Amino acid sequence: MKVYTDPVMNMPWEDRQGSELIWRSAANPIIKRDHLPTSNSIFNSAVVPFNDGFAGVFRCDNKAREMRIHAGFSSDGYKWDINPEPIKFTVPPGVLDHFDFAYDPRVIKIEDKYYVAWCNGYHGPTIGLAYTYDFKEFIQLENALLPYNRNGVLFPRKINGNYAMLSRPSDAGHTFFGNMFYSESPDLTYWGKHRHVLSAGASPWQSLKIGAGPVPIETDEGWLVFYHGVLLSCNGYVYHYGAMLLDRDEPWKVLGATKEYLMSPQTIYECVGDVPNVVFPCAAITDGNTGRIALYYGAADTCTCLAFCYADEIIKHIKENSIDI
Ligand code: BMA
């Protein structure tokens, strides 16, 4: 199996100790809630290889409980130097200049730019977009979609000549529904060609809502997409994650998706925090040479964690244990 991502020499990695398909870092949580003196919590954050190390955009909710995103740098993917000041976007003339809140960023390099997609407050949640070259200056683009929407995740290359995005239409609250859709844009401003990808409900862990997690990983078998799935228990929402495989040329076509979750909240740091029982992946560093994947996920809406897996094992598992398509 081929993974079409660049090699990452110094990626964060720990060998598997047991038999799980995805295993947790012994260093979890790698970023604690009080990593910044001003932070209430740091979670659901996105990182990418950058120069000889890594850069990222972090969801830092402050002690006023305002949701902000901050840039950060790391040489090893574990120890992060996060800017104590939130990102202040440069807004070009003619682009909507409005800020309410920002959360759940995803970051991806497309051609020569690093793009950030996040849940942007504009009369409710929608998908904000910006780009940077250096993780110091961020140029804001127009919001991609109308409110209400969450989990906007760009593909790492154009598809059929257009930029492409997965997203999840929602409502303004703690949405109790959610299906995944695909959209295309020639210029990152005007979006269309909207296609349904997958609805919630295929198995109990994903019965209430689903949404894309990290940026899709291109392989010769299709796009590997980790996604969160939510069920409603007597104690509220429980966030798990699994993975799906999408057609390479028509990524709205699902080739398979995990019937069983790959991770559910089970450790103390996933079950105890501001929102108990949440594992929420927003980034994956993938080494094109070995197919090793380091997943960054938020735990209990409080801290940031790492887990590891192999692309070929996850794809084999999807094929052998899929929901009915
Ligand atoms: C979603 C978002 C996520 C969060 C999740 C669980 O609506 O707010 O950031 O992890 O709820 O609280």
PDB file of N, CA, C and O and ligand atoms in Angstrom, residues 43-44 59 61 67 103-104 106 119 150-151 168 173-175 209 228 230 237 239 274-280 282 298-302, ligand 1:
ATOM      1  N   PHE A  43      -7.027  22.083  23.571  1.00  0.00           N
ATOM      2  CA  PHE A  43      -7.511  20.796  23.057  1.00  0.00           C
ATOM      3  C   PHE A  43      -7.917  20.964  21.598  1.00  0.00           C
ATOM      4  O   PHE A  43      -7.783  22.053  21.041  1.00  0.00           O
ATOM      5  N   ASN A  44      -8.364  19.905  20.948  1.00  0.00           N
ATOM      6  CA  ASN A  44      -8.864  19.943  19.567  1.00  0.00           C
ATOM      7  C   ASN A  44      -7.990  20.839  18.690  1.00  0.00           C
ATOM      8  O   ASN A  44      -8.468  21.812  18.107  1.00  0.00           O
ATOM      9  N   ARG A  59      -6.327  25.287  19.864  1.00  0.00           N
ATOM     10  CA  ARG A  59      -7.524  25.842  20.486  1.00  0.00           C
ATOM     11  C   ARG A  59      -7.218  26.062  21.954  1.00  0.00           C
ATOM     12  O   ARG A  59      -7.060  25.112  22.723  1.00  0.00           O
ATOM     13  N   ASP A  61      -8.935  27.843  25.043  1.00  0.00           N
ATOM     14  CA  ASP A  61     -10.025  28.592  25.667  1.00  0.00           C
ATOM     15  C   ASP A  61      -9.422  29.294  26.884  1.00  0.00           C
ATOM     16  O   ASP A  61      -8.718  28.671  27.669  1.00  0.00           O
ATOM     17  N   MET A  67     -13.211  31.373  23.288  1.00  0.00           N
ATOM     18  CA  MET A  67     -12.553  30.377  22.433  1.00  0.00           C
ATOM     19  C   MET A  67     -11.657  31.105  21.442  1.00  0.00           C
ATOM     20  O   MET A  67     -12.134  31.922  20.655  1.00  0.00           O
ATOM     21  N   TYR A 103     -12.603  28.119  16.997  1.00  0.00           N
ATOM     22  CA  TYR A 103     -12.254  26.864  17.667  1.00  0.00           C
ATOM     23  C   TYR A 103     -12.084  25.713  16.685  1.00  0.00           C
ATOM     24  O   TYR A 103     -12.371  25.829  15.503  1.00  0.00           O
ATOM     25  N   ASP A 104     -11.563  24.607  17.194  1.00  0.00           N
ATOM     26  CA  ASP A 104     -11.365  23.351  16.453  1.00  0.00           C
ATOM     27  C   ASP A 104     -10.657  23.540  15.112  1.00  0.00           C
ATOM     28  O   ASP A 104     -11.169  23.157  14.044  1.00  0.00           O
ATOM     29  N   ARG A 106      -8.065  23.075  11.911  1.00  0.00           N
ATOM     30  CA  ARG A 106      -7.332  22.056  11.138  1.00  0.00           C
ATOM     31  C   ARG A 106      -6.318  22.819  10.299  1.00  0.00           C
ATOM     32  O   ARG A 106      -6.613  23.933   9.848  1.00  0.00           O
ATOM     33  N   CYS A 119     -13.706  26.528  13.104  1.00  0.00           N
ATOM     34  CA  CYS A 119     -15.097  26.871  13.339  1.00  0.00           C
ATOM     35  C   CYS A 119     -15.131  28.340  13.758  1.00  0.00           C
ATOM     36  O   CYS A 119     -14.634  28.695  14.834  1.00  0.00           O
ATOM     37  N   ARG A 150     -19.839  23.100  10.991  1.00  0.00           N
ATOM     38  CA  ARG A 150     -18.647  22.792  11.798  1.00  0.00           C
ATOM     39  C   ARG A 150     -17.803  21.746  11.074  1.00  0.00           C
ATOM     40  O   ARG A 150     -18.243  21.143  10.102  1.00  0.00           O
ATOM     41  N   ASN A 151     -16.601  21.528  11.594  1.00  0.00           N
ATOM     42  CA  ASN A 151     -15.716  20.474  11.083  1.00  0.00           C
ATOM     43  C   ASN A 151     -15.409  20.635   9.601  1.00  0.00           C
ATOM     44  O   ASN A 151     -15.558  19.705   8.818  1.00  0.00           O
ATOM     45  N   ARG A 168     -19.684  19.648   8.114  1.00  0.00           N
ATOM     46  CA  ARG A 168     -20.876  19.092   8.746  1.00  0.00           C
ATOM     47  C   ARG A 168     -21.865  20.208   9.078  1.00  0.00           C
ATOM     48  O   ARG A 168     -21.687  20.936  10.066  1.00  0.00           O
ATOM     49  N   GLY A 173     -26.367  25.505  18.403  1.00  0.00           N
ATOM     50  CA  GLY A 173     -26.178  25.013  19.768  1.00  0.00           C
ATOM     51  C   GLY A 173     -25.337  23.751  19.809  1.00  0.00           C
ATOM     52  O   GLY A 173     -24.425  23.565  19.002  1.00  0.00           O
ATOM     53  N   HIS A 174     -25.648  22.890  20.763  1.00  0.00           N
ATOM     54  CA  HIS A 174     -24.899  21.634  20.914  1.00  0.00           C
ATOM     55  C   HIS A 174     -25.587  20.564  20.067  1.00  0.00           C
ATOM     56  O   HIS A 174     -26.190  19.626  20.576  1.00  0.00           O
ATOM     57  N   THR A 175     -25.453  20.755  18.788  1.00  0.00           N
ATOM     58  CA  THR A 175     -26.199  20.067  17.738  1.00  0.00           C
ATOM     59  C   THR A 175     -26.409  18.573  18.000  1.00  0.00           C
ATOM     60  O   THR A 175     -25.450  17.856  18.270  1.00  0.00           O
ATOM     61  N   LYS A 209     -24.279  11.876  15.582  1.00  0.00           N
ATOM     62  CA  LYS A 209     -23.668  12.766  14.591  1.00  0.00           C
ATOM     63  C   LYS A 209     -22.248  12.299  14.305  1.00  0.00           C
ATOM     64  O   LYS A 209     -21.623  11.639  15.138  1.00  0.00           O
ATOM     65  N   HIS A 228     -14.998  11.715  13.896  1.00  0.00           N
ATOM     66  CA  HIS A 228     -15.599  11.486  15.211  1.00  0.00           C
ATOM     67  C   HIS A 228     -17.052  11.069  15.046  1.00  0.00           C
ATOM     68  O   HIS A 228     -17.717  11.427  14.075  1.00  0.00           O
ATOM     69  N   VAL A 230     -20.654  10.377  17.549  1.00  0.00           N
ATOM     70  CA  VAL A 230     -21.206  10.722  18.864  1.00  0.00           C
ATOM     71  C   VAL A 230     -22.442   9.879  19.141  1.00  0.00           C
ATOM     72  O   VAL A 230     -23.288   9.693  18.253  1.00  0.00           O
ATOM     73  N   TYR A 237     -23.572  13.430  25.714  1.00  0.00           N
ATOM     74  CA  TYR A 237     -22.880  12.993  24.504  1.00  0.00           C
ATOM     75  C   TYR A 237     -21.583  12.249  24.846  1.00  0.00           C
ATOM     76  O   TYR A 237     -20.863  12.638  25.766  1.00  0.00           O
ATOM     77  N   TYR A 239     -18.108  11.118  22.748  1.00  0.00           N
ATOM     78  CA  TYR A 239     -17.390  11.282  21.477  1.00  0.00           C
ATOM     79  C   TYR A 239     -16.326  10.191  21.311  1.00  0.00           C
ATOM     80  O   TYR A 239     -15.411  10.087  22.135  1.00  0.00           O
ATOM     81  N   ASP A 274     -13.585  19.281  31.365  1.00  0.00           N
ATOM     82  CA  ASP A 274     -14.695  20.226  31.219  1.00  0.00           C
ATOM     83  C   ASP A 274     -15.898  19.598  30.531  1.00  0.00           C
ATOM     84  O   ASP A 274     -17.042  19.935  30.838  1.00  0.00           O
ATOM     85  N   VAL A 275     -15.638  18.749  29.540  1.00  0.00           N
ATOM     86  CA  VAL A 275     -16.730  17.976  28.911  1.00  0.00           C
ATOM     87  C   VAL A 275     -16.308  16.500  28.971  1.00  0.00           C
ATOM     88  O   VAL A 275     -15.487  16.043  28.164  1.00  0.00           O
ATOM     89  N   PRO A 276     -16.832  15.749  29.914  1.00  0.00           N
ATOM     90  CA  PRO A 276     -16.393  14.364  30.099  1.00  0.00           C
ATOM     91  C   PRO A 276     -16.674  13.507  28.869  1.00  0.00           C
ATOM     92  O   PRO A 276     -17.615  13.779  28.114  1.00  0.00           O
ATOM     93  N   ASN A 277     -15.847  12.491  28.673  1.00  0.00           N
ATOM     94  CA  ASN A 277     -16.103  11.455  27.671  1.00  0.00           C
ATOM     95  C   ASN A 277     -16.003  11.964  26.226  1.00  0.00           C
ATOM     96  O   ASN A 277     -16.905  11.750  25.415  1.00  0.00           O
ATOM     97  N   VAL A 278     -14.891  12.655  25.952  1.00  0.00           N
ATOM     98  CA  VAL A 278     -14.672  13.151  24.588  1.00  0.00           C
ATOM     99  C   VAL A 278     -13.261  12.788  24.123  1.00  0.00           C
ATOM    100  O   VAL A 278     -12.284  13.109  24.797  1.00  0.00           O
ATOM    101  N   VAL A 279     -13.158  12.097  22.988  1.00  0.00           N
ATOM    102  CA  VAL A 279     -11.905  12.036  22.218  1.00  0.00           C
ATOM    103  C   VAL A 279     -12.223  12.610  20.843  1.00  0.00           C
ATOM    104  O   VAL A 279     -13.202  12.223  20.213  1.00  0.00           O
ATOM    105  N   PHE A 280     -11.415  13.601  20.413  1.00  0.00           N
ATOM    106  CA  PHE A 280     -11.788  14.415  19.252  1.00  0.00           C
ATOM    107  C   PHE A 280     -10.526  14.708  18.435  1.00  0.00           C
ATOM    108  O   PHE A 280      -9.768  15.623  18.747  1.00  0.00           O
ATOM    109  N   CYS A 282      -8.046  16.061  15.556  1.00  0.00           N
ATOM    110  CA  CYS A 282      -8.029  17.196  14.622  1.00  0.00           C
ATOM    111  C   CYS A 282      -6.786  17.208  13.738  1.00  0.00           C
ATOM    112  O   CYS A 282      -6.676  18.073  12.876  1.00  0.00           O
ATOM    113  N   GLY A 298      -8.087  15.947  21.026  1.00  0.00           N
ATOM    114  CA  GLY A 298      -8.467  16.627  22.253  1.00  0.00           C
ATOM    115  C   GLY A 298      -9.135  15.632  23.177  1.00  0.00           C
ATOM    116  O   GLY A 298      -9.854  14.733  22.737  1.00  0.00           O
ATOM    117  N   ALA A 299      -8.877  15.764  24.493  1.00  0.00           N
ATOM    118  CA  ALA A 299      -9.472  14.857  25.473  1.00  0.00           C
ATOM    119  C   ALA A 299     -10.317  15.660  26.451  1.00  0.00           C
ATOM    120  O   ALA A 299      -9.823  16.627  27.054  1.00  0.00           O
ATOM    121  N   ALA A 300     -11.570  15.259  26.559  1.00  0.00           N
ATOM    122  CA  ALA A 300     -12.514  15.862  27.517  1.00  0.00           C
ATOM    123  C   ALA A 300     -12.569  17.388  27.410  1.00  0.00           C
ATOM    124  O   ALA A 300     -12.794  18.069  28.411  1.00  0.00           O
ATOM    125  N   ASP A 301     -12.384  17.910  26.211  1.00  0.00           N
ATOM    126  CA  ASP A 301     -12.391  19.361  25.976  1.00  0.00           C
ATOM    127  C   ASP A 301     -11.471  20.090  26.961  1.00  0.00           C
ATOM    128  O   ASP A 301     -11.767  21.215  27.387  1.00  0.00           O
ATOM    129  N   THR A 302     -10.332  19.450  27.301  1.00  0.00           N
ATOM    130  CA  THR A 302      -9.487  20.002  28.355  1.00  0.00           C
ATOM    131  C   THR A 302      -8.010  20.009  27.962  1.00  0.00           C
ATOM    132  O   THR A 302      -7.320  21.007  28.153  1.00  0.00           O
TER     133      THR A 302
HETATM  134  C1  BMA B   1     -18.392  20.129  19.702  1.00  0.00           C
HETATM  135  C2  BMA B   1     -17.261  21.131  19.667  1.00  0.00           C
HETATM  136  C3  BMA B   1     -15.991  20.434  20.003  1.00  0.00           C
HETATM  137  C4  BMA B   1     -16.114  19.675  21.297  1.00  0.00           C
HETATM  138  C5  BMA B   1     -17.333  18.792  21.307  1.00  0.00           C
HETATM  139  C6  BMA B   1     -17.551  18.105  22.627  1.00  0.00           C
HETATM  140  O1  BMA B   1     -19.598  20.743  19.406  1.00  0.00           O
HETATM  141  O2  BMA B   1     -17.480  22.158  20.613  1.00  0.00           O
HETATM  142  O3  BMA B   1     -14.985  21.369  20.129  1.00  0.00           O
HETATM  143  O4  BMA B   1     -14.988  18.848  21.488  1.00  0.00           O
HETATM  144  O5  BMA B   1     -18.452  19.545  20.984  1.00  0.00           O
HETATM  145  O6  BMA B   1     -17.838  19.033  23.628  1.00  0.00           O
END
